[in-house]
PDB file of C-alpha atoms and ligand atoms in Angstrom:
ATOM      1  CA  MET R 546     -94.163-101.647  48.902  1.00 62.00           C
ATOM      2  CA  GLU R 547     -94.156-105.454  48.464  1.00 76.00           C
ATOM      3  CA  ARG R 548     -96.264-107.233  51.094  1.00 90.00           C
ATOM      4  CA  GLU R 549     -94.940-110.677  50.122  1.00 95.00           C
ATOM      5  CA  ASN R 550     -91.215-111.259  49.892  1.00 97.00           C
ATOM      6  CA  TYR R 551     -88.551-113.815  50.764  1.00 98.00           C
ATOM      7  CA  ILE R 552     -84.839-114.562  50.844  1.00 98.00           C
ATOM      8  CA  ALA R 553     -82.910-117.831  51.021  1.00 98.00           C
ATOM      9  CA  LEU R 554     -79.291-118.290  52.005  1.00 98.00           C
ATOM     10  CA  GLN R 555     -76.912-121.104  52.789  1.00 98.00           C
ATOM     11  CA  PHE R 556     -73.522-121.130  54.444  1.00 98.00           C
ATOM     12  CA  PRO R 557     -71.075-123.551  56.089  1.00 98.00           C
ATOM     13  CA  SER R 558     -71.285-123.982  59.880  1.00 98.00           C
ATOM     14  CA  CYS R 559     -68.254-121.804  60.700  1.00 98.00           C
ATOM     15  CA  SER R 560     -68.693-119.550  63.737  1.00 98.00           C
ATOM     16  CA  VAL R 561     -67.508-116.521  61.758  1.00 97.00           C
ATOM     17  CA  ASN R 562     -70.848-116.730  59.869  1.00 98.00           C
ATOM     18  CA  GLU R 563     -72.948-116.096  63.008  1.00 98.00           C
ATOM     19  CA  GLY R 564     -72.634-112.338  62.620  1.00 98.00           C
ATOM     20  CA  PHE R 565     -73.359-112.509  58.910  1.00 97.00           C
ATOM     21  CA  ALA R 566     -76.558-114.532  59.476  1.00 98.00           C
ATOM     22  CA  ARG R 567     -77.878-111.995  62.015  1.00 98.00           C
ATOM     23  CA  ILE R 568     -77.128-109.018  59.788  1.00 98.00           C
ATOM     24  CA  ALA R 569     -78.616-110.673  56.685  1.00 98.00           C
ATOM     25  CA  VAL R 570     -81.941-111.451  58.387  1.00 98.00           C
ATOM     26  CA  ALA R 571     -82.020-108.049  60.098  1.00 98.00           C
ATOM     27  CA  GLY R 572     -81.464-106.415  56.707  1.00 98.00           C
ATOM     28  CA  PHE R 573     -84.387-108.357  55.235  1.00 98.00           C
ATOM     29  CA  ALA R 574     -86.602-107.568  58.252  1.00 98.00           C
ATOM     30  CA  ALA R 575     -85.967-103.830  57.839  1.00 97.00           C
ATOM     31  CA  GLN R 576     -88.724-103.600  55.176  1.00 96.00           C
ATOM     32  CA  LEU R 577     -91.290-104.272  57.956  1.00 96.00           C
ATOM     33  CA  ASP R 578     -90.082-101.112  59.708  1.00 96.00           C
ATOM     34  CA  PRO R 579     -89.350-102.787  63.057  1.00 97.00           C
ATOM     35  CA  THR R 580     -88.422-100.833  66.181  1.00 96.00           C
ATOM     36  CA  LEU R 581     -84.860-101.092  67.454  1.00 96.00           C
ATOM     37  CA  GLU R 582     -86.105-103.479  70.144  1.00 96.00           C
ATOM     38  CA  GLU R 583     -87.889-105.723  67.619  1.00 97.00           C
ATOM     39  CA  LEU R 584     -84.776-105.778  65.452  1.00 98.00           C
ATOM     40  CA  GLY R 585     -82.712-106.747  68.502  1.00 98.00           C
ATOM     41  CA  ASP R 586     -85.147-109.579  69.263  1.00 98.00           C
ATOM     42  CA  ILE R 587     -84.925-110.908  65.691  1.00 98.00           C
ATOM     43  CA  LYS R 588     -81.113-110.757  65.643  1.00 98.00           C
ATOM     44  CA  THR R 589     -80.910-112.516  68.998  1.00 98.00           C
ATOM     45  CA  ALA R 590     -83.290-115.329  68.011  1.00 98.00           C
ATOM     46  CA  VAL R 591     -81.447-115.920  64.704  1.00 98.00           C
ATOM     47  CA  SER R 592     -78.126-115.951  66.530  1.00 98.00           C
ATOM     48  CA  GLU R 593     -79.448-118.609  68.949  1.00 98.00           C
ATOM     49  CA  ALA R 594     -80.726-120.906  66.198  1.00 98.00           C
ATOM     50  CA  VAL R 595     -77.614-120.536  64.024  1.00 98.00           C
ATOM     51  CA  THR R 596     -75.271-121.056  66.981  1.00 98.00           C
ATOM     52  CA  ASN R 597     -77.190-124.221  67.889  1.00 98.00           C
ATOM     53  CA  ALA R 598     -76.692-125.553  64.372  1.00 98.00           C
ATOM     54  CA  ILE R 599     -72.962-124.744  64.493  1.00 98.00           C
ATOM     55  CA  VAL R 600     -72.353-126.091  68.012  1.00 98.00           C
ATOM     56  CA  HIS R 601     -74.819-128.982  68.396  1.00 98.00           C
ATOM     57  CA  ALA R 602     -75.781-130.112  64.888  1.00 98.00           C
ATOM     58  CA  TYR R 603     -72.232-130.303  63.556  1.00 98.00           C
ATOM     59  CA  PRO R 604     -69.975-130.742  66.622  1.00 97.00           C
ATOM     60  CA  GLU R 605     -67.109-132.451  64.774  1.00 96.00           C
ATOM     61  CA  GLU R 606     -67.519-131.283  61.200  1.00 97.00           C
ATOM     62  CA  ILE R 607     -68.485-128.343  59.035  1.00 98.00           C
ATOM     63  CA  GLY R 608     -71.995-128.827  57.670  1.00 98.00           C
ATOM     64  CA  ARG R 609     -74.565-126.866  55.725  1.00 98.00           C
ATOM     65  CA  ILE R 610     -76.957-124.361  57.327  1.00 98.00           C
ATOM     66  CA  SER R 611     -79.911-122.874  55.480  1.00 98.00           C
ATOM     67  CA  ILE R 612     -81.941-119.803  56.382  1.00 98.00           C
ATOM     68  CA  LYS R 613     -85.157-118.839  54.678  1.00 98.00           C
ATOM     69  CA  ALA R 614     -86.857-115.635  55.715  1.00 98.00           C
ATOM     70  CA  LYS R 615     -90.311-114.735  54.465  1.00 98.00           C
ATOM     71  CA  ARG R 616     -92.528-111.761  54.862  1.00 97.00           C
ATOM     72  CA  SER R 617     -96.313-112.161  54.627  1.00 97.00           C
ATOM     73  CA  GLY R 618     -97.966-108.854  55.360  1.00 95.00           C
ATOM     74  CA  ASP R 619     -96.891-107.845  58.881  1.00 96.00           C
ATOM     75  CA  VAL R 620     -95.533-111.277  59.758  1.00 98.00           C
ATOM     76  CA  LEU R 621     -91.875-112.250  59.526  1.00 98.00           C
ATOM     77  CA  GLU R 622     -91.131-115.974  59.361  1.00 98.00           C
ATOM     78  CA  ILE R 623     -87.584-117.316  59.662  1.00 98.00           C
ATOM     79  CA  LYS R 624     -86.703-120.957  59.049  1.00 98.00           C
ATOM     80  CA  ILE R 625     -83.252-122.178  60.155  1.00 98.00           C
ATOM     81  CA  GLN R 626     -82.378-125.683  59.012  1.00 98.00           C
ATOM     82  CA  ASP R 627     -79.447-128.065  59.428  1.00 99.00           C
ATOM     83  CA  TRP R 628     -78.767-131.666  58.369  1.00 98.00           C
ATOM     84  CA  GLY R 629     -76.754-132.607  61.450  1.00 98.00           C
ATOM     85  CA  GLN R 630     -77.140-134.665  64.641  1.00 98.00           C
ATOM     86  CA  GLY R 631     -80.768-133.907  65.375  1.00 98.00           C
ATOM     87  CA  ILE R 632     -82.533-133.840  68.755  1.00 98.00           C
ATOM     88  CA  ALA R 633     -83.921-137.018  70.358  1.00 97.00           C
ATOM     89  CA  ASP R 634     -86.197-135.352  72.933  1.00 98.00           C
ATOM     90  CA  ILE R 635     -87.373-131.919  71.792  1.00 98.00           C
ATOM     91  CA  ALA R 636     -89.506-131.202  74.894  1.00 98.00           C
ATOM     92  CA  GLN R 637     -86.476-131.795  77.113  1.00 98.00           C
ATOM     93  CA  ALA R 638     -84.201-129.693  74.858  1.00 98.00           C
ATOM     94  CA  LYS R 639     -86.607-126.746  75.187  1.00 98.00           C
ATOM     95  CA  GLN R 640     -86.474-126.765  78.996  1.00 97.00           C
ATOM     96  CA  PRO R 641     -84.639-123.736  80.437  1.00 96.00           C
ATOM     97  CA  LEU R 642     -81.103-124.671  81.570  1.00 95.00           C
ATOM     98  CA  PHE R 643     -81.133-128.010  79.734  1.00 97.00           C
ATOM     99  CA  THR R 644     -77.894-128.335  77.772  1.00 98.00           C
ATOM    100  CA  THR R 645     -75.647-131.022  76.330  1.00 97.00           C
ATOM    101  CA  GLY R 646     -73.004-128.345  75.717  1.00 95.00           C
ATOM    102  CA  GLY R 647     -71.155-128.370  79.044  1.00 92.00           C
ATOM    103  CA  GLU R 648     -70.026-125.201  80.781  1.00 91.00           C
ATOM    104  CA  GLU R 649     -69.586-123.234  77.550  1.00 92.00           C
ATOM    105  CA  ARG R 650     -73.385-123.198  77.146  1.00 96.00           C
ATOM    106  CA  SER R 651     -76.189-122.206  79.476  1.00 95.00           C
ATOM    107  CA  GLY R 652     -79.216-124.045  78.085  1.00 97.00           C
ATOM    108  CA  MET R 653     -81.144-120.825  77.450  1.00 97.00           C
ATOM    109  CA  GLY R 654     -81.196-120.641  73.630  1.00 98.00           C
ATOM    110  CA  PHE R 655     -84.669-122.090  73.038  1.00 98.00           C
ATOM    111  CA  THR R 656     -86.073-120.128  75.991  1.00 98.00           C
ATOM    112  CA  ILE R 657     -84.712-116.906  74.476  1.00 98.00           C
ATOM    113  CA  MET R 658     -86.069-117.730  70.982  1.00 98.00           C
ATOM    114  CA  GLU R 659     -89.465-118.498  72.463  1.00 98.00           C
ATOM    115  CA  SER R 660     -89.718-115.323  74.496  1.00 97.00           C
ATOM    116  CA  PHE R 661     -88.213-112.962  71.888  1.00 98.00           C
ATOM    117  CA  MET R 662     -90.447-114.195  69.038  1.00 98.00           C
ATOM    118  CA  ASP R 663     -94.239-114.758  68.927  1.00 98.00           C
ATOM    119  CA  GLU R 664     -93.925-118.383  67.922  1.00 98.00           C
ATOM    120  CA  MET R 665     -91.257-121.078  67.756  1.00 98.00           C
ATOM    121  CA  ARG R 666     -91.609-124.535  66.215  1.00 98.00           C
ATOM    122  CA  VAL R 667     -88.922-127.196  66.292  1.00 98.00           C
ATOM    123  CA  ARG R 668     -88.846-130.253  64.051  1.00 98.00           C
ATOM    124  CA  SER R 669     -85.993-132.715  64.431  1.00 98.00           C
ATOM    125  CA  ARG R 670     -84.937-136.288  63.825  1.00 98.00           C
ATOM    126  CA  PRO R 671     -81.786-137.857  65.233  1.00 98.00           C
ATOM    127  CA  GLY R 672     -79.270-138.338  62.449  1.00 97.00           C
ATOM    128  CA  LYS R 673     -81.362-136.304  59.984  1.00 98.00           C
ATOM    129  CA  GLY R 674     -81.255-132.760  61.257  1.00 98.00           C
ATOM    130  CA  THR R 675     -83.252-129.943  62.791  1.00 98.00           C
ATOM    131  CA  THR R 676     -85.547-127.190  61.542  1.00 98.00           C
ATOM    132  CA  VAL R 677     -86.514-124.232  63.714  1.00 99.00           C
ATOM    133  CA  VAL R 678     -89.322-121.963  62.510  1.00 98.00           C
ATOM    134  CA  LEU R 679     -89.649-118.566  64.187  1.00 98.00           C
ATOM    135  CA  ARG R 680     -92.473-116.105  63.639  1.00 98.00           C
ATOM    136  CA  LYS R 681     -92.947-112.522  64.741  1.00 98.00           C
ATOM    137  CA  ARG R 682     -95.589-109.994  63.840  1.00 98.00           C
ATOM    138  CA  ILE R 683     -94.127-106.544  63.364  1.00 97.00           C
ATOM    139  CA  MET R 684     -96.801-104.057  64.375  1.00 89.00           C
ATOM    140  CA  PRO R 685     -97.224-101.227  61.901  1.00 88.00           C
ATOM    141  CA  ARG R 686     -96.207 -97.990  63.537  1.00 80.00           C
ATOM    142  CA  MET R 687     -98.123 -94.711  63.544  1.00 72.00           C
ATOM    143  CA  GLY R 688     -96.991 -92.222  60.985  1.00 56.00           C
ATOM    144  CA  LYS R 689     -95.405 -94.901  58.828  1.00 50.00           C
ATOM    145  CA  LYS R 690     -95.257 -94.501  55.081  1.00 44.00           C
TER     146      LYS R 690
ATOM    147  CA  MET D 736     -64.707-108.332  70.348  1.00 94.00           C
ATOM    148  CA  GLU D 737     -62.079-106.306  72.187  1.00 96.00           C
ATOM    149  CA  LEU D 738     -61.129-106.526  75.831  1.00 97.00           C
ATOM    150  CA  LYS D 739     -59.538-103.676  77.805  1.00 97.00           C
ATOM    151  CA  ALA D 740     -58.350-104.354  81.346  1.00 97.00           C
ATOM    152  CA  LYS D 741     -57.831-101.803  84.108  1.00 96.00           C
ATOM    153  CA  ALA D 742     -56.661-102.830  87.585  1.00 95.00           C
ATOM    154  CA  ASP D 743     -57.164-100.515  90.553  1.00 93.00           C
ATOM    155  CA  HIS D 744     -56.131-101.949  93.942  1.00 89.00           C
ATOM    156  CA  ARG D 745     -58.010-105.257  94.083  1.00 94.00           C
ATOM    157  CA  THR D 746     -60.684-104.282  91.567  1.00 97.00           C
ATOM    158  CA  LEU D 747     -60.226-105.436  87.998  1.00 98.00           C
ATOM    159  CA  THR D 748     -62.421-103.719  85.430  1.00 98.00           C
ATOM    160  CA  LEU D 749     -62.796-105.331  82.028  1.00 98.00           C
ATOM    161  CA  GLN D 750     -64.327-103.295  79.258  1.00 98.00           C
ATOM    162  CA  LEU D 751     -65.861-105.419  76.516  1.00 98.00           C
ATOM    163  CA  ARG D 752     -66.316-103.862  73.101  1.00 98.00           C
ATOM    164  CA  GLY D 753     -68.208-105.340  70.141  1.00 98.00           C
ATOM    165  CA  GLU D 754     -70.500-108.317  69.567  1.00 98.00           C
ATOM    166  CA  LEU D 755     -70.507-111.061  72.194  1.00 98.00           C
ATOM    167  CA  ASP D 756     -71.605-114.211  70.374  1.00 98.00           C
ATOM    168  CA  HIS D 757     -70.279-117.796  70.281  1.00 98.00           C
ATOM    169  CA  HIS D 758     -67.598-116.790  67.764  1.00 97.00           C
ATOM    170  CA  ALA D 759     -66.257-114.052  70.049  1.00 98.00           C
ATOM    171  CA  ALA D 760     -66.789-115.964  73.304  1.00 97.00           C
ATOM    172  CA  LYS D 761     -64.295-118.694  72.413  1.00 94.00           C
ATOM    173  CA  ARG D 762     -61.383-116.222  72.643  1.00 95.00           C
ATOM    174  CA  LEU D 763     -62.895-113.925  75.237  1.00 97.00           C
ATOM    175  CA  VAL D 764     -63.166-116.699  77.849  1.00 97.00           C
ATOM    176  CA  ARG D 765     -59.449-117.488  77.511  1.00 96.00           C
ATOM    177  CA  GLU D 766     -58.517-113.806  77.757  1.00 97.00           C
ATOM    178  CA  ILE D 767     -60.624-113.251  80.886  1.00 97.00           C
ATOM    179  CA  ASP D 768     -59.154-116.379  82.527  1.00 96.00           C
ATOM    180  CA  LEU D 769     -55.625-115.143  81.801  1.00 96.00           C
ATOM    181  CA  VAL D 770     -56.050-111.615  83.117  1.00 97.00           C
ATOM    182  CA  VAL D 771     -57.923-112.821  86.247  1.00 97.00           C
ATOM    183  CA  GLU D 772     -55.112-115.309  86.911  1.00 95.00           C
ATOM    184  CA  ARG D 773     -52.546-112.544  86.572  1.00 95.00           C
ATOM    185  CA  GLU D 774     -54.296-109.879  88.652  1.00 96.00           C
ATOM    186  CA  VAL D 775     -56.025-112.098  91.275  1.00 96.00           C
ATOM    187  CA  PRO D 776     -58.662-109.420  91.998  1.00 97.00           C
ATOM    188  CA  GLN D 777     -61.179-109.278  94.849  1.00 97.00           C
ATOM    189  CA  GLN D 778     -63.740-107.649  92.603  1.00 97.00           C
ATOM    190  CA  LEU D 779     -64.255-108.214  88.914  1.00 98.00           C
ATOM    191  CA  VAL D 780     -66.262-105.564  87.092  1.00 98.00           C
ATOM    192  CA  LEU D 781     -67.479-106.396  83.596  1.00 98.00           C
ATOM    193  CA  ASP D 782     -68.266-103.136  81.829  1.00 98.00           C
ATOM    194  CA  PHE D 783     -70.809-103.890  79.074  1.00 98.00           C
ATOM    195  CA  SER D 784     -71.352-100.294  77.919  1.00 98.00           C
ATOM    196  CA  ALA D 785     -69.764-101.004  74.499  1.00 98.00           C
ATOM    197  CA  VAL D 786     -71.349-104.437  73.925  1.00 98.00           C
ATOM    198  CA  SER D 787     -73.339-103.876  70.727  1.00 98.00           C
ATOM    199  CA  PHE D 788     -74.899-107.362  70.704  1.00 98.00           C
ATOM    200  CA  MET D 789     -75.045-110.338  73.037  1.00 98.00           C
ATOM    201  CA  ASP D 790     -76.692-113.780  72.844  1.00 98.00           C
ATOM    202  CA  SER D 791     -76.747-116.758  75.226  1.00 98.00           C
ATOM    203  CA  SER D 792     -73.011-117.256  74.664  1.00 98.00           C
ATOM    204  CA  GLY D 793     -72.545-114.171  76.851  1.00 98.00           C
ATOM    205  CA  ILE D 794     -74.517-115.761  79.693  1.00 97.00           C
ATOM    206  CA  ALA D 795     -71.985-118.584  79.917  1.00 96.00           C
ATOM    207  CA  VAL D 796     -69.122-116.056  79.826  1.00 97.00           C
ATOM    208  CA  VAL D 797     -70.592-114.087  82.747  1.00 97.00           C
ATOM    209  CA  MET D 798     -71.372-117.239  84.746  1.00 96.00           C
ATOM    210  CA  ARG D 799     -67.855-118.544  84.259  1.00 96.00           C
ATOM    211  CA  ALA D 800     -66.348-115.228  85.382  1.00 97.00           C
ATOM    212  CA  GLN D 801     -68.557-115.333  88.491  1.00 96.00           C
ATOM    213  CA  ARG D 802     -67.434-118.916  89.275  1.00 95.00           C
ATOM    214  CA  ARG D 803     -63.761-117.975  88.857  1.00 96.00           C
ATOM    215  CA  MET D 804     -64.207-115.023  91.212  1.00 97.00           C
ATOM    216  CA  GLN D 805     -65.969-117.162  93.811  1.00 96.00           C
ATOM    217  CA  GLU D 806     -63.022-119.563  93.727  1.00 95.00           C
ATOM    218  CA  LEU D 807     -60.837-116.557  94.579  1.00 95.00           C
ATOM    219  CA  GLY D 808     -63.168-115.533  97.402  1.00 96.00           C
ATOM    220  CA  GLY D 809     -64.451-112.503  95.490  1.00 96.00           C
ATOM    221  CA  SER D 810     -67.316-111.726  93.181  1.00 95.00           C
ATOM    222  CA  ALA D 811     -68.197-110.363  89.749  1.00 97.00           C
ATOM    223  CA  THR D 812     -70.467-107.461  88.828  1.00 98.00           C
ATOM    224  CA  VAL D 813     -71.832-106.541  85.397  1.00 98.00           C
ATOM    225  CA  ILE D 814     -72.362-102.823  84.806  1.00 98.00           C
ATOM    226  CA  GLU D 815     -73.691-100.475  82.103  1.00 98.00           C
ATOM    227  CA  VAL D 816     -75.657-103.139  80.224  1.00 98.00           C
ATOM    228  CA  PRO D 817     -77.351-101.847  77.018  1.00 98.00           C
ATOM    229  CA  PRO D 818     -81.040-102.777  76.414  1.00 97.00           C
ATOM    230  CA  GLN D 819     -80.539-105.746  74.038  1.00 98.00           C
ATOM    231  CA  ALA D 820     -77.987-107.494  76.270  1.00 98.00           C
ATOM    232  CA  ARG D 821     -80.088-106.629  79.332  1.00 97.00           C
ATOM    233  CA  ARG D 822     -83.083-108.419  77.815  1.00 97.00           C
ATOM    234  CA  VAL D 823     -80.972-111.549  77.249  1.00 98.00           C
ATOM    235  CA  LEU D 824     -79.545-111.511  80.801  1.00 97.00           C
ATOM    236  CA  HIS D 825     -82.994-110.863  82.245  1.00 95.00           C
ATOM    237  CA  THR D 826     -84.643-113.694  80.269  1.00 95.00           C
ATOM    238  CA  ALA D 827     -81.976-116.052  81.580  1.00 93.00           C
ATOM    239  CA  GLY D 828     -82.664-114.871  85.154  1.00 93.00           C
ATOM    240  CA  ILE D 829     -78.937-114.434  85.576  1.00 91.00           C
ATOM    241  CA  ASP D 830     -79.401-111.697  88.204  1.00 89.00           C
ATOM    242  CA  ARG D 831     -80.099-114.505  90.682  1.00 90.00           C
ATOM    243  CA  TRP D 832     -76.410-115.436  90.571  1.00 90.00           C
ATOM    244  CA  VAL D 833     -74.534-112.342  89.440  1.00 93.00           C
ATOM    245  CA  LYS D 834     -74.887-108.703  90.447  1.00 93.00           C
ATOM    246  CA  ILE D 835     -76.113-106.597  87.533  1.00 95.00           C
ATOM    247  CA  LYS D 836     -76.055-102.842  87.895  1.00 90.00           C
TER     248      LYS D 836
HETATM  249  N1  ATP L1355     -79.706-127.672  65.775  1.00 55.07           N
HETATM  250  C1  ATP L1355     -79.531-128.565  66.784  1.00 55.07           C
HETATM  251  N2  ATP L1355     -79.033-129.806  66.524  1.00 55.07           N
HETATM  252  C2  ATP L1355     -78.843-130.716  67.519  1.00 55.07           C
HETATM  253  N3  ATP L1355     -79.129-130.468  68.831  1.00 55.07           N
HETATM  254  C3  ATP L1355     -79.626-129.258  69.156  1.00 55.07           C
HETATM  255  C4  ATP L1355     -79.855-128.244  68.152  1.00 55.07           C
HETATM  256  N4  ATP L1355     -80.369-127.152  68.778  1.00 55.07           N
HETATM  257  C5  ATP L1355     -80.451-127.470  70.088  1.00 55.07           C
HETATM  258  N5  ATP L1355     -80.023-128.722  70.328  1.00 55.07           N
HETATM  259  C6  ATP L1355     -80.015-129.409  71.643  1.00 55.07           C
HETATM  260  O1  ATP L1355     -80.899-128.744  72.520  1.00 55.07           O
HETATM  261  C7  ATP L1355     -80.200-128.297  73.698  1.00 55.07           C
HETATM  262  C8  ATP L1355     -80.790-126.991  74.181  1.00 55.07           C
HETATM  263  O2  ATP L1355     -80.553-125.923  73.245  1.00 55.07           O
HETATM  264  P1  ATP L1355     -80.494-124.414  73.777  1.00 55.07           P
HETATM  265  O3  ATP L1355     -80.144-123.528  72.654  1.00 55.07           O
HETATM  266  O4  ATP L1355     -81.745-124.131  74.532  1.00 55.07           O
HETATM  267  O5  ATP L1355     -79.321-124.445  74.860  1.00 55.07           O
HETATM  268  P2  ATP L1355     -77.737-124.587  74.588  1.00 55.07           P
HETATM  269  O6  ATP L1355     -77.421-124.349  73.168  1.00 55.07           O
HETATM  270  O7  ATP L1355     -77.292-125.882  75.172  1.00 55.07           O
HETATM  271  O8  ATP L1355     -77.153-123.386  75.471  1.00 55.07           O
HETATM  272  P3  ATP L1355     -77.205-121.812  75.065  1.00 55.07           P
HETATM  273  O9  ATP L1355     -78.106-121.672  73.886  1.00 55.07           O
HETATM  274  O10 ATP L1355     -77.744-121.136  76.288  1.00 55.07           O
HETATM  275  O11 ATP L1355     -75.816-121.429  74.779  1.00 55.07           O
HETATM  276  C9  ATP L1355     -78.746-128.252  73.300  1.00 55.07           C
HETATM  277  O12 ATP L1355     -77.877-128.383  74.400  1.00 55.07           O
HETATM  278  C10 ATP L1355     -78.652-129.427  72.330  1.00 55.07           C
HETATM  279  O13 ATP L1355     -78.534-130.646  73.024  1.00 55.07           O
HETATM  280 MG1   MG L1356     -78.171-122.735  72.161  1.00 55.07          MG
END
C-alpha cells in the first residue's frame, strides 16, 4: 500500500460540480480506510470550501477552482484554491455567523471546516484569490490490512 | 434533491430526498416557499430521513423555513435527521432556533 500519494483536479465554478468535488476527494481518501463518520467529515469540509469558492470568490462569473489532495502516512491534506475576489479580513470571515452572503448563507462554513477537520489554514488576498488548506489524521483501525 | 409534500389538517410534512448542498438548495428553497404559500400550514415538518448529505446550505434552508412559519404564526420541526446532517446542524447550534427531533 502506498503511504505517499496525491491527486490534482480543476473544474469551473458551476454549482453542479459541488457533488463531484466531494465524491472525488472522498474516493481518494478511501485508501486511508476512514470510518463512515470521518468520510462524512471530509465530504462536508470539501463541500464548504468549494461552495465558498463558487458563491463568494466568483459571484458574477465562472472561474477556476483547483483541488489538490495529498496523503502522507495517516494524514490527509486537502488544498482548495480559487483566483477570485479574495477575503479582506480573514479573522472576521472565520467568525461563526459572519457572512456577506445574505439570507441564503448562514456564516457557518469556516466553523464547520474547523471543527470537522484537525486543522484549517486560510490564505487570501483581495483581488488575487483564496487558498484553504485542510488536514485530518485518519487513525488506523484495529484489524486493518 | 427531491421534495414530497403531504398535508394533513394543518400539518404539512415535506420529505427531502438526496443531497442538500448549495446546488440543490437554490431550487429547494423556491419549492418550499411555493408549497407553504399554497397550504398555509400551522406546523411544518421537514423529514430528513432520506437526506444522504447536507452542508451549511441546508442550515439556511431550515432557518428560512422556520422564519416563513413564524410569519404564519406557526413553527417548523426537523425530524429523522441522519448522523452526518445532525453533526452539521449541531455544529451550527441550530437547535436554539428550530425544533430538531
Ligand atoms: N473563497 C472565498 N472567496 C472570497 N470570500 C470568501 C471565500 N470563502 C469565504 N469567504 C468570505 O468569508 C465569509 C464566511 O464564510 P463561511 O463559509 O464561514 O460562511 P458563508 O459562506 O457566508 O455561509 P455558509 O458557509 O454557512 O453557507 C463569506 O461570507 C465570505 O464573505
Ligand atoms: Mg460558506
